[in-house]
Amino acid sequence: MTHDHDLVLRPTAAQTEAALSPPPGRTGGDLVVETLAGLGATTVFGLPGQHALGVFDALRRSGLRYVGLRMENNAGFAADAYGRITGEAAPLLLSTGPGALTSLPALQEAAAASAPVLAICSQVPTAGLGGGRHGHLHELPDQSASFRGVVKSVHTVRTASQIPSAITEAWKSALTVPHGPVWVEIPQDVLLAETVLPVVTAMDATPDELPPRPELTALAAHLLANAARPAIVAGGGVVRSDASGKLRQLAERVQAPVVTTPGGKGAFPWTHPLSLQSWLEDRHTTAFLEDADVLLVVGSGLGELSSNYHTFTPRGRVIQIEADLGKLESNHPGLGIHADARLALQALLETVERREDQGAPERVREVLDRVRARIAAQDLTLEQQVLTAVRRALPTDSPSFWDMTILTYWAWSAFDAMGPNHLHSAQGAGGLGYGFPAALGAAVADPTRPVLAVSGDGGALYSIAELATARQHDLDVTWLIVDDGGYGILREYMTDAFGEATATDLTGPDFVALAESFAVPAVRTTPENLEHDLTRSLSTRGPSVVVLPALLRMFAPTHLDRAAAG
């Protein structure tokens, strides 16, 4: 009897010949790029550095496209967006010490948002590993220790023969749900040393699946079918697992209203009769979800932003489908189903009985009417005008990438993404500077659609150098910079909490002149002209900048006035 694990693929005559006569002059760096190509990678991001030169030299002998940014953290943001758009692991090449550490905020965002980033970093020569005593430039006593609490897995290489397997294992880890960033580090001498190993060909890195346990989905299906007031919260896991179609089928079958989290934007159609849209930061939505007797949470840990700043206290039975084991029941007890959102929703669709409820759409309309009335009472015409102009100017299928700025906080609640995987922000970790470099990564991933980046003036200064990247690679990104002369949201927070703000006002550049100095077309606009100017920029190939001087305000916080919800 022959078992599957007894089968060994035998090399062909051509493969044997090639293995016996590898091309001369190859190094450990070649093994890196050959492995990436064998895994299916076509593009890499990063910055060169002294210890990483062996990899970068090998790039010129490969067919991989290299997109170099001007700062490691921005390269990480670009790789993050590339991974989100393509669903593939995005290689990020980094150098030792300061270069590596500068990528940490981007990797934290990738981890929080489940974006598959494959960071490959150089190290000091092998003899210096673990010591911190040899005086090598950029040396750290334990470089990987700085990343263990951020990335999914760490893979350290010490010999050339370990390179293909380590990178393959990391690739698989990045793409096994929940997706996330992984870390590979290779010493300088290993990257530079010549190798007689055969050229790396196709590697098998099929990610592991995470199906739900059938007894759990059977119970969940029973609870949903027999609920009086079911509701669904859809998070980023629905988007990452490409499960929005299954989510819609389930919601319609059990007539459950759906609200999407900031990470889950676009996971459910905005104008669907069962759509509560994304108004999670609203007391009326919170009260509606609290009143559900069965609440299905799919692909969300119900963290700070998704729980109205931890004021959400469900009274009914909670069913949580979550691929990240650490987030399962971490904020609310319930029936925890550790599974990929797509597989779990499919299992529910195969077992759940249809539930009739003619009144669900009317209850949704009532909640949305209350939300609209609440916002209308706050004199926020300018903010809604600006957001409407952005939506009208942005093509329906174009992705947008939003920095941590007041307009983004509005977008989380009030912006129709018009499809899954269209709206992305830095809400996972909340670092500044995400919008523009992430948009560049998306434009590399899919050059057929214009991409929008949105930043405030404070966040824009984190990534202004990437205008050079946009111009060098002629990337089709329009960058909207809302200039309010400082850190606008922090200014509001401090004024509300302390009566006045400190350290939030910024002296800024002339963003139009600065962009033009990079040979990037730019225009200064007004709220009245914003739609026209954005539309023109988005319809013109290549990079562009639109600057909107405006002082926007947030809608009033809702977690402070819960007593009025009843």
Coordinates of C-alpha atoms in Angstrom, one line a residue:
M1 CA 0.0 0.0 0.0
T2 CA 1.3 3.4 -0.9
H3 CA 0.4 6.4 1.3
D4 CA 0.4 10.0 0.1
H5 CA 3.3 10.9 2.4
D6 CA 5.3 8.1 0.7
L7 CA 5.1 9.8 -2.7
V8 CA 8.3 11.8 -3.7
L9 CA 8.4 14.0 -6.7
R10 CA 11.3 12.8 -8.8
P11 CA 13.3 15.4 -10.7
T12 CA 13.1 15.4 -14.5
A13 CA 16.3 15.0 -16.6
A14 CA 16.3 18.7 -17.3
Q15 CA 15.9 19.6 -13.6
T16 CA 18.8 17.2 -12.7
E17 CA 21.0 18.8 -15.4
A18 CA 20.2 22.3 -14.1
A19 CA 20.9 21.3 -10.5
L20 CA 24.3 19.8 -11.5
S21 CA 25.3 23.0 -13.3
P22 CA 24.0 26.1 -11.5
P23 CA 24.9 29.5 -12.9
P24 CA 28.2 30.9 -11.5
G25 CA 28.5 33.9 -9.3
R26 CA 25.4 33.4 -7.3
T27 CA 25.2 34.3 -3.6
G28 CA 22.9 33.9 -0.6
G29 CA 21.1 37.0 -1.9
D30 CA 20.2 35.1 -5.1
L31 CA 18.7 32.3 -3.0
V32 CA 16.4 35.0 -1.4
V33 CA 15.1 36.4 -4.7
E34 CA 14.9 33.0 -6.3
T35 CA 12.8 31.7 -3.4
L36 CA 10.5 34.8 -3.6
A37 CA 10.0 34.3 -7.4
G38 CA 9.4 30.6 -6.8
L39 CA 6.7 31.5 -4.3
G40 CA 5.0 33.7 -6.9
A41 CA 6.2 37.1 -5.8
T42 CA 6.5 39.7 -8.6
T43 CA 7.2 42.9 -6.6
V44 CA 9.3 43.8 -3.6
F45 CA 9.4 47.0 -1.5
G46 CA 12.1 48.3 0.7
L47 CA 15.3 50.3 1.2
P48 CA 19.0 49.1 0.7
G49 CA 21.5 49.2 3.6
Q50 CA 25.0 48.1 4.2
H51 CA 24.3 44.6 5.5
A52 CA 21.5 44.0 2.9
L53 CA 23.5 44.8 -0.2
G54 CA 23.8 41.1 -1.1
V55 CA 20.0 40.9 -1.6
F56 CA 19.9 44.1 -3.6
D57 CA 22.7 43.0 -5.8
A58 CA 20.8 39.8 -6.5
L59 CA 17.7 41.8 -7.5
R60 CA 19.3 43.0 -10.7
R61 CA 19.8 39.4 -11.7
S62 CA 16.1 38.6 -11.1
G63 CA 12.8 39.4 -12.7
L64 CA 11.4 40.9 -9.6
R65 CA 10.2 44.5 -9.7
Y66 CA 11.7 46.7 -6.9
V67 CA 9.8 49.7 -5.6
G68 CA 12.1 51.7 -3.3
L69 CA 10.6 54.2 -0.9
R70 CA 12.4 56.9 1.0
M71 CA 11.8 55.6 4.6
E72 CA 11.5 52.1 5.9
N73 CA 8.2 52.7 7.7
N74 CA 6.7 54.1 4.5
A75 CA 7.9 51.0 2.6
G76 CA 6.2 48.9 5.2
F77 CA 2.9 50.8 4.7
A78 CA 3.2 50.4 0.9
A79 CA 3.8 46.6 1.4
D80 CA 0.8 46.5 3.8
A81 CA -1.5 48.0 1.1
Y82 CA 0.0 45.8 -1.6
G83 CA -0.9 42.7 0.5
R84 CA -4.4 44.0 1.2
I85 CA -5.2 44.7 -2.5
T86 CA -3.6 41.5 -3.9
G87 CA -4.2 39.1 -1.0
E88 CA -0.6 38.0 -1.6
A89 CA 2.4 38.2 0.8
A90 CA 4.2 41.5 0.1
P91 CA 8.0 41.2 0.4
L92 CA 9.7 44.0 2.3
L93 CA 13.5 44.2 2.2
L94 CA 15.1 46.0 5.1
S95 CA 18.6 46.5 6.5
T96 CA 19.9 46.0 10.0
G97 CA 19.4 48.1 13.1
P98 CA 17.9 51.5 12.5
G99 CA 16.5 50.5 9.2
A100 CA 14.8 47.5 10.7
L101 CA 13.5 49.4 13.8
T102 CA 12.1 52.2 11.7
S103 CA 9.6 49.7 10.1
L104 CA 8.1 48.8 13.5
P105 CA 5.0 51.1 13.3
A106 CA 4.1 49.8 9.8
L107 CA 4.4 46.2 10.9
Q108 CA 2.2 46.9 14.0
E109 CA -0.4 48.3 11.6
A110 CA -0.1 45.2 9.3
A111 CA -0.5 43.0 12.4
A112 CA -3.6 44.9 13.6
A113 CA -5.2 44.9 10.2
S114 CA -4.2 41.3 9.2
A115 CA -2.2 42.4 6.2
P116 CA 0.3 39.8 4.9
V117 CA 3.8 41.4 4.8
L118 CA 6.9 39.3 4.5
A119 CA 9.7 41.4 6.0
I120 CA 13.2 40.1 5.1
C121 CA 15.9 41.9 7.0
S122 CA 19.7 41.6 7.0
Q123 CA 21.8 41.0 10.1
V124 CA 25.3 41.6 11.3
P125 CA 27.8 38.8 10.3
T126 CA 27.1 35.4 11.8
A127 CA 29.9 35.6 14.3
G128 CA 28.3 38.7 15.9
L129 CA 24.9 37.3 16.4
G130 CA 23.5 37.5 19.9
G131 CA 26.5 39.3 21.3
G132 CA 26.1 43.0 20.9
R133 CA 29.9 43.2 21.6
H134 CA 31.5 43.2 18.2
G135 CA 31.0 46.8 17.4
H136 CA 29.3 46.2 14.0
L137 CA 27.5 49.2 12.5
H138 CA 23.8 48.9 13.3
E139 CA 24.3 46.0 15.7
L140 CA 21.6 45.1 18.2
P141 CA 22.1 42.6 21.0
D142 CA 18.9 40.7 19.8
Q143 CA 17.3 42.3 16.8
S144 CA 14.5 39.8 16.4
A145 CA 13.4 40.5 20.0
S146 CA 12.2 43.9 18.9
F147 CA 9.8 42.3 16.5
R148 CA 8.5 39.2 18.4
G149 CA 5.7 41.1 20.1
V150 CA 4.6 42.6 16.8
V151 CA 4.8 40.0 14.0
K152 CA 3.2 36.6 13.6
S153 CA 6.4 34.7 13.5
V154 CA 10.2 35.1 13.4
H155 CA 12.5 33.1 11.3
T156 CA 16.3 33.4 11.7
V157 CA 18.7 32.1 9.1
R158 CA 22.3 31.1 9.8
T159 CA 23.4 29.2 6.6
A160 CA 22.6 29.5 2.9
S161 CA 20.8 26.2 2.8
Q162 CA 18.3 27.5 5.3
I163 CA 17.2 30.4 3.2
P164 CA 14.6 28.8 0.9
S165 CA 12.9 26.9 3.7
A166 CA 12.9 29.8 6.1
I167 CA 11.3 32.2 3.6
T168 CA 8.8 29.6 2.5
E169 CA 7.8 28.9 6.1
A170 CA 7.4 32.7 6.7
W171 CA 5.4 33.1 3.5
K172 CA 3.0 30.3 4.6
S173 CA 2.7 31.9 8.1
A174 CA 1.9 35.4 6.6
L175 CA -1.0 33.9 4.5
T176 CA -2.4 31.5 7.0
V177 CA -5.4 33.1 8.7
P178 CA -5.3 35.5 10.4
H179 CA -3.0 37.1 7.8
G180 CA -0.2 39.2 9.2
P181 CA 3.4 40.4 9.0
V182 CA 6.3 37.9 9.5
W183 CA 10.0 38.5 10.1
V184 CA 13.0 36.8 8.5
E185 CA 16.5 37.9 9.2
I186 CA 19.7 36.7 7.4
P187 CA 23.3 37.6 8.3
Q188 CA 25.4 39.8 6.0
D189 CA 28.0 37.1 5.4
V190 CA 25.4 34.5 4.4
L191 CA 23.9 36.9 1.9
L192 CA 27.2 37.7 0.4
A193 CA 28.8 34.2 0.3
E194 CA 28.9 32.5 -3.0
T195 CA 26.7 29.4 -3.2
V196 CA 26.8 26.2 -5.3
L197 CA 23.3 25.3 -4.4
P198 CA 21.0 24.7 -7.4
V199 CA 18.7 27.5 -8.5
V200 CA 15.5 27.6 -6.3
T201 CA 12.4 26.6 -8.3
A202 CA 8.7 26.5 -7.3
M203 CA 8.2 26.2 -3.5
D204 CA 5.1 24.8 -1.8
A205 CA 3.8 27.3 0.8
T206 CA 0.0 26.5 0.7
P207 CA -1.4 28.2 3.8
D208 CA -3.3 26.1 6.4
E209 CA -7.1 26.4 6.4
L210 CA -9.0 27.2 9.6
P211 CA -12.4 25.5 9.3
P212 CA -15.0 25.9 12.1
R213 CA -16.0 23.0 14.4
P214 CA -19.3 21.7 13.1
E215 CA -20.9 21.4 16.6
L216 CA -20.3 25.1 17.1
T217 CA -21.8 26.2 13.7
A218 CA -24.7 23.9 14.3
L219 CA -25.5 25.7 17.6
A220 CA -24.9 29.1 16.0
A221 CA -27.3 28.3 13.2
H222 CA -30.0 27.2 15.6
L223 CA -29.6 30.4 17.7
L224 CA -29.8 32.6 14.6
A225 CA -32.8 30.9 13.1
N226 CA -34.7 31.1 16.3
A227 CA -33.8 34.6 17.4
A228 CA -36.4 37.3 17.8
R229 CA -34.0 40.2 17.2
P230 CA -30.8 39.0 15.5
A231 CA -28.1 41.4 14.4
I232 CA -24.6 41.1 12.8
V233 CA -21.4 43.1 13.3
A234 CA -19.0 42.6 10.3
G235 CA -15.3 43.3 10.8
G236 CA -12.2 43.3 8.8
G237 CA -12.0 39.5 8.8
V238 CA -14.9 39.4 6.4
V239 CA -13.0 41.7 4.0
R240 CA -9.6 39.8 4.4
S241 CA -11.2 36.4 3.8
D242 CA -13.3 37.7 0.8
A243 CA -16.5 36.6 2.5
S244 CA -18.8 39.6 1.8
G245 CA -21.0 37.7 -0.6
K246 CA -21.6 34.9 2.0
L247 CA -22.2 37.5 4.7
R248 CA -25.0 39.1 2.5
Q249 CA -26.6 35.7 1.9
L250 CA -26.6 34.9 5.6
A251 CA -28.0 38.3 6.6
E252 CA -30.8 37.9 4.1
R253 CA -31.6 34.4 5.1
V254 CA -32.1 35.2 8.8
Q255 CA -33.2 38.9 8.2
A256 CA -30.5 40.2 10.5
P257 CA -29.5 43.9 10.2
V258 CA -25.7 44.4 9.6
V259 CA -23.3 47.1 10.9
T260 CA -19.7 47.2 9.6
T261 CA -16.7 48.2 11.7
P262 CA -14.1 50.6 10.4
G263 CA -12.0 47.6 9.3
G264 CA -15.0 46.0 7.7
K265 CA -16.0 49.0 5.6
G266 CA -17.7 47.7 2.4
A267 CA -18.3 44.2 3.7
F268 CA -22.0 44.8 3.4
P269 CA -23.8 46.9 0.8
W270 CA -24.3 50.4 2.2
T271 CA -27.9 50.9 0.8
H272 CA -29.1 47.4 1.5
P273 CA -32.5 47.4 3.4
L274 CA -30.7 45.5 6.2
S275 CA -27.7 47.8 6.3
L276 CA -27.1 49.8 9.5
Q277 CA -24.0 51.2 7.7
S278 CA -21.1 52.0 9.9
W279 CA -22.4 54.2 12.6
L280 CA -20.8 52.3 15.5
E281 CA -19.8 55.5 17.2
D282 CA -23.4 56.4 17.8
R283 CA -25.6 55.7 20.8
H284 CA -28.6 54.8 18.7
T285 CA -26.7 52.1 16.8
T286 CA -25.1 50.9 20.1
A287 CA -28.5 50.6 21.7
F288 CA -29.9 48.7 18.8
L289 CA -27.1 46.1 19.0
E290 CA -27.4 45.9 22.7
D291 CA -31.0 45.0 22.3
A292 CA -30.3 42.1 19.9
D293 CA -31.1 38.8 21.5
V294 CA -28.6 37.1 19.3
L295 CA -25.6 39.1 18.0
L296 CA -23.3 37.5 15.4
V297 CA -19.8 39.1 15.3
V298 CA -17.8 38.1 12.3
G299 CA -14.1 38.9 11.9
S300 CA -13.9 41.5 14.7
G301 CA -12.6 41.5 18.2
L302 CA -15.0 44.2 19.2
G303 CA -12.1 46.4 20.2
E304 CA -12.1 50.1 21.1
L305 CA -13.4 51.6 17.9
S306 CA -15.9 48.8 17.2
S307 CA -17.5 48.9 20.7
N308 CA -18.1 52.7 20.9
Y309 CA -15.0 53.0 23.1
H310 CA -15.8 50.0 25.2
T311 CA -19.2 51.3 26.2
F312 CA -21.1 48.6 24.3
T313 CA -22.6 46.0 26.6
P314 CA -24.6 43.4 24.7
R315 CA -27.6 41.9 26.7
G316 CA -28.2 39.0 24.3
R317 CA -26.3 35.9 23.3
V318 CA -23.0 36.7 21.4
I319 CA -21.7 34.5 18.7
Q320 CA -18.1 35.5 17.7
I321 CA -16.4 34.1 14.6
E322 CA -12.7 35.1 14.7
A323 CA -9.5 33.7 13.2
D324 CA -7.3 35.3 15.8
L325 CA -7.5 33.0 18.8
G326 CA -6.3 35.8 21.2
K327 CA -9.4 37.9 20.2
L328 CA -11.9 35.2 20.8
E329 CA -14.2 36.2 23.7
S330 CA -11.5 38.7 24.7
N331 CA -14.0 41.6 25.2
H332 CA -17.4 39.9 25.6
P333 CA -18.3 36.3 26.6
G334 CA -20.2 34.2 24.1
L335 CA -20.1 31.3 21.7
G336 CA -16.6 31.6 20.3
I337 CA -15.9 30.0 16.9
H338 CA -12.2 29.9 16.1
A339 CA -12.3 29.9 12.3
D340 CA -11.8 31.7 9.0
A341 CA -14.8 34.0 8.3
R342 CA -15.4 32.6 4.8
L343 CA -15.4 29.0 5.9
A344 CA -17.6 29.7 9.0
L345 CA -20.1 31.7 7.0
Q346 CA -20.3 28.9 4.4
A347 CA -20.9 26.4 7.2
L348 CA -23.7 28.5 8.6
L349 CA -25.3 28.9 5.1
E350 CA -25.3 25.1 4.7
T351 CA -27.2 24.6 8.0
V352 CA -29.2 27.6 9.0
E353 CA -32.9 27.7 8.4
R354 CA -34.6 30.6 6.8
R355 CA -36.0 33.2 9.3
E356 CA -38.9 35.5 8.3
D357 CA -39.0 39.0 9.7
Q358 CA -40.8 41.6 7.6
G359 CA -40.1 44.3 10.2
A360 CA -36.3 44.2 10.1
P361 CA -35.9 46.8 7.3
E362 CA -38.2 49.2 9.1
R363 CA -36.2 48.9 12.3
V364 CA -33.1 49.7 10.3
R365 CA -34.7 52.8 8.8
E366 CA -35.7 54.0 12.2
V367 CA -32.2 53.7 13.6
L368 CA -30.6 55.5 10.6
D369 CA -33.2 58.3 10.8
R370 CA -32.3 58.8 14.5
V371 CA -28.6 58.9 13.5
R372 CA -29.2 61.4 10.8
A373 CA -31.3 63.6 13.0
R374 CA -28.6 63.6 15.7
I375 CA -25.9 64.6 13.2
A376 CA -28.2 67.3 11.6
A377 CA -28.6 68.9 15.0
Q378 CA -24.9 69.6 15.3
D379 CA -24.2 72.2 12.6
L380 CA -21.7 70.0 10.7
T381 CA -22.6 71.1 7.2
L382 CA -19.0 71.7 6.1
E383 CA -17.8 68.2 7.2
Q384 CA -20.6 66.5 5.4
Q385 CA -20.0 68.7 2.3
V386 CA -16.4 67.7 2.1
L387 CA -17.0 64.0 2.6
T388 CA -19.8 64.1 -0.1
A389 CA -17.4 65.8 -2.5
V390 CA -14.8 63.1 -1.9
R391 CA -17.3 60.3 -2.5
R392 CA -18.6 61.9 -5.7
A393 CA -15.1 62.5 -7.1
L394 CA -13.7 59.0 -6.3
P395 CA -14.5 56.4 -9.0
T396 CA -16.7 53.6 -7.6
D397 CA -14.1 50.8 -7.9
S398 CA -11.1 52.9 -6.8
P399 CA -9.4 52.1 -3.4
S400 CA -8.8 54.9 -0.9
F401 CA -6.3 55.0 1.9
W402 CA -6.9 57.3 4.9
D403 CA -4.5 58.6 7.5
M404 CA -5.5 59.3 11.1
T405 CA -7.2 62.6 10.6
I406 CA -10.6 64.1 11.4
L407 CA -12.0 63.4 7.9
T408 CA -11.0 59.8 8.3
Y409 CA -13.0 59.6 11.6
W410 CA -15.9 60.8 9.7
A411 CA -15.3 58.3 6.9
W412 CA -15.4 55.4 9.4
S413 CA -19.0 56.2 10.1
A414 CA -20.4 58.1 7.1
F415 CA -18.5 57.1 4.0
D416 CA -19.9 54.5 1.5
A417 CA -16.9 52.4 0.5
M418 CA -19.0 51.0 -2.4
G419 CA -17.5 47.5 -2.1
P420 CA -15.2 45.4 0.0
N421 CA -11.5 46.0 0.2
H422 CA -12.0 49.6 -1.1
L423 CA -11.5 51.8 2.0
H424 CA -8.4 51.3 4.1
S425 CA -7.2 53.3 7.1
A426 CA -4.7 53.0 9.9
Q427 CA -7.3 52.3 12.5
G428 CA -5.7 49.0 13.5
A429 CA -2.7 50.5 15.3
G430 CA -3.5 54.2 14.7
G431 CA -0.1 55.5 13.6
L432 CA 0.3 58.6 11.6
G433 CA 1.6 58.7 8.0
Y434 CA -0.2 55.7 6.6
G435 CA -2.4 57.2 3.9
F436 CA 0.0 58.3 1.1
P437 CA 2.7 55.5 1.2
A438 CA -0.1 52.9 1.5
A439 CA -1.8 54.4 -1.6
L440 CA 1.5 54.1 -3.5
G441 CA 1.6 50.4 -2.6
A442 CA -2.0 50.0 -3.9
A443 CA -1.1 51.7 -7.2
V444 CA 1.8 49.3 -7.7
A445 CA -0.6 46.4 -7.0
D446 CA -3.2 47.5 -9.5
P447 CA -2.2 50.3 -11.9
T448 CA -5.5 50.1 -13.8
R449 CA -7.4 52.2 -11.2
P450 CA -6.6 55.7 -9.7
V451 CA -6.0 55.6 -6.0
L452 CA -6.9 58.2 -3.4
A453 CA -4.9 59.1 -0.3
V454 CA -6.3 61.3 2.4
S455 CA -4.1 63.0 5.1
G456 CA -4.1 65.9 7.5
D457 CA -1.2 68.3 7.4
G458 CA 0.4 66.7 10.4
G459 CA 0.2 63.2 9.0
A460 CA 1.3 64.4 5.6
L461 CA 4.6 65.6 6.9
Y462 CA 5.4 62.0 8.0
S463 CA 5.5 60.9 4.4
I464 CA 6.1 63.9 2.3
A465 CA 9.4 62.4 1.0
E466 CA 7.4 59.8 -0.9
L467 CA 6.4 62.4 -3.4
A468 CA 9.7 61.5 -4.9
T469 CA 8.7 57.8 -5.0
A470 CA 5.4 58.7 -6.6
R471 CA 7.2 60.7 -9.3
Q472 CA 10.0 58.2 -9.9
H473 CA 7.5 55.3 -10.5
D474 CA 4.8 57.5 -12.0
L475 CA 2.2 56.1 -9.7
D476 CA -1.4 57.0 -10.2
V477 CA -2.2 58.4 -6.8
T478 CA -4.1 61.6 -5.9
W479 CA -3.2 62.9 -2.4
L480 CA -5.8 65.0 -0.6
I481 CA -4.2 67.0 2.2
V482 CA -6.7 68.7 4.6
D483 CA -4.6 71.5 6.1
D484 CA -5.9 72.8 9.5
G485 CA -2.5 73.9 10.8
G486 CA -1.9 71.2 13.3
Y487 CA -3.0 67.9 14.8
G488 CA -6.7 68.6 14.5
I489 CA -8.2 65.6 16.3
L490 CA -5.7 66.0 19.2
R491 CA -6.5 69.7 19.4
E492 CA -10.2 68.7 19.8
Y493 CA -9.4 66.0 22.4
M494 CA -7.3 68.4 24.5
T495 CA -9.7 71.3 24.3
D496 CA -12.5 69.1 25.4
A497 CA -10.6 67.5 28.2
F498 CA -8.5 70.4 29.5
G499 CA -10.0 73.6 28.1
E500 CA -7.1 74.3 25.8
A501 CA -4.7 72.5 23.6
T502 CA -0.9 72.1 23.9
A503 CA 1.6 71.0 21.2
T504 CA -1.0 70.6 18.5
D505 CA -0.4 73.7 16.3
L506 CA 2.1 73.2 13.5
T507 CA 4.0 75.5 11.2
G508 CA 3.7 73.8 7.9
P509 CA 5.0 74.2 4.3
D510 CA 3.3 75.5 1.2
F511 CA 2.1 72.0 0.2
V512 CA 1.3 73.0 -3.4
A513 CA 4.8 74.5 -3.9
L514 CA 6.4 71.6 -2.2
A515 CA 4.6 69.1 -4.4
E516 CA 5.5 71.0 -7.5
S517 CA 9.2 71.0 -6.4
F518 CA 8.9 67.2 -6.9
A519 CA 7.4 67.8 -10.3
V520 CA 4.1 66.6 -9.0
P521 CA 1.1 68.7 -10.1
A522 CA -0.8 70.3 -7.2
V523 CA -3.7 72.6 -6.6
R524 CA -5.1 74.5 -3.6
T525 CA -8.9 74.1 -3.5
T526 CA -11.9 75.1 -1.4
P527 CA -14.9 73.0 -0.1
E528 CA -17.0 74.4 -3.0
N529 CA -14.4 73.4 -5.6
L530 CA -13.2 70.2 -4.0
E531 CA -15.3 67.8 -6.1
H532 CA -14.2 69.4 -9.3
D533 CA -10.5 69.5 -8.4
L534 CA -10.4 66.0 -7.0
T535 CA -12.3 64.6 -10.1
R536 CA -9.8 66.3 -12.4
S537 CA -6.8 65.0 -10.5
L538 CA -8.1 61.5 -10.2
S539 CA -8.9 61.4 -14.0
T540 CA -5.3 62.5 -14.9
R541 CA -2.7 59.8 -14.9
G542 CA 0.2 60.0 -12.5
P543 CA 0.7 61.5 -9.1
S544 CA -1.1 64.7 -8.0
V545 CA -1.8 66.6 -4.8
V546 CA -5.0 68.5 -3.8
V547 CA -4.7 70.8 -0.7
L548 CA -7.8 71.8 1.1
P549 CA -7.3 74.4 3.9
A550 CA -10.2 73.7 6.2
L551 CA -10.9 73.5 9.9
L552 CA -13.1 70.4 10.3
R553 CA -14.8 69.3 13.5
M554 CA -15.9 65.9 14.8
F555 CA -19.5 65.0 15.6
A556 CA -20.1 65.0 19.3
P557 CA -18.9 62.0 21.2
T558 CA -21.7 59.6 21.8
H559 CA -20.4 57.4 24.6
L560 CA -20.8 60.3 27.1
D561 CA -24.6 60.7 26.7
R562 CA -25.9 57.1 26.8
A563 CA -28.7 58.1 29.2
A564 CA -30.4 59.8 26.3
A565 CA -30.5 56.7 24.2
G566 CA -33.6 55.3 25.8

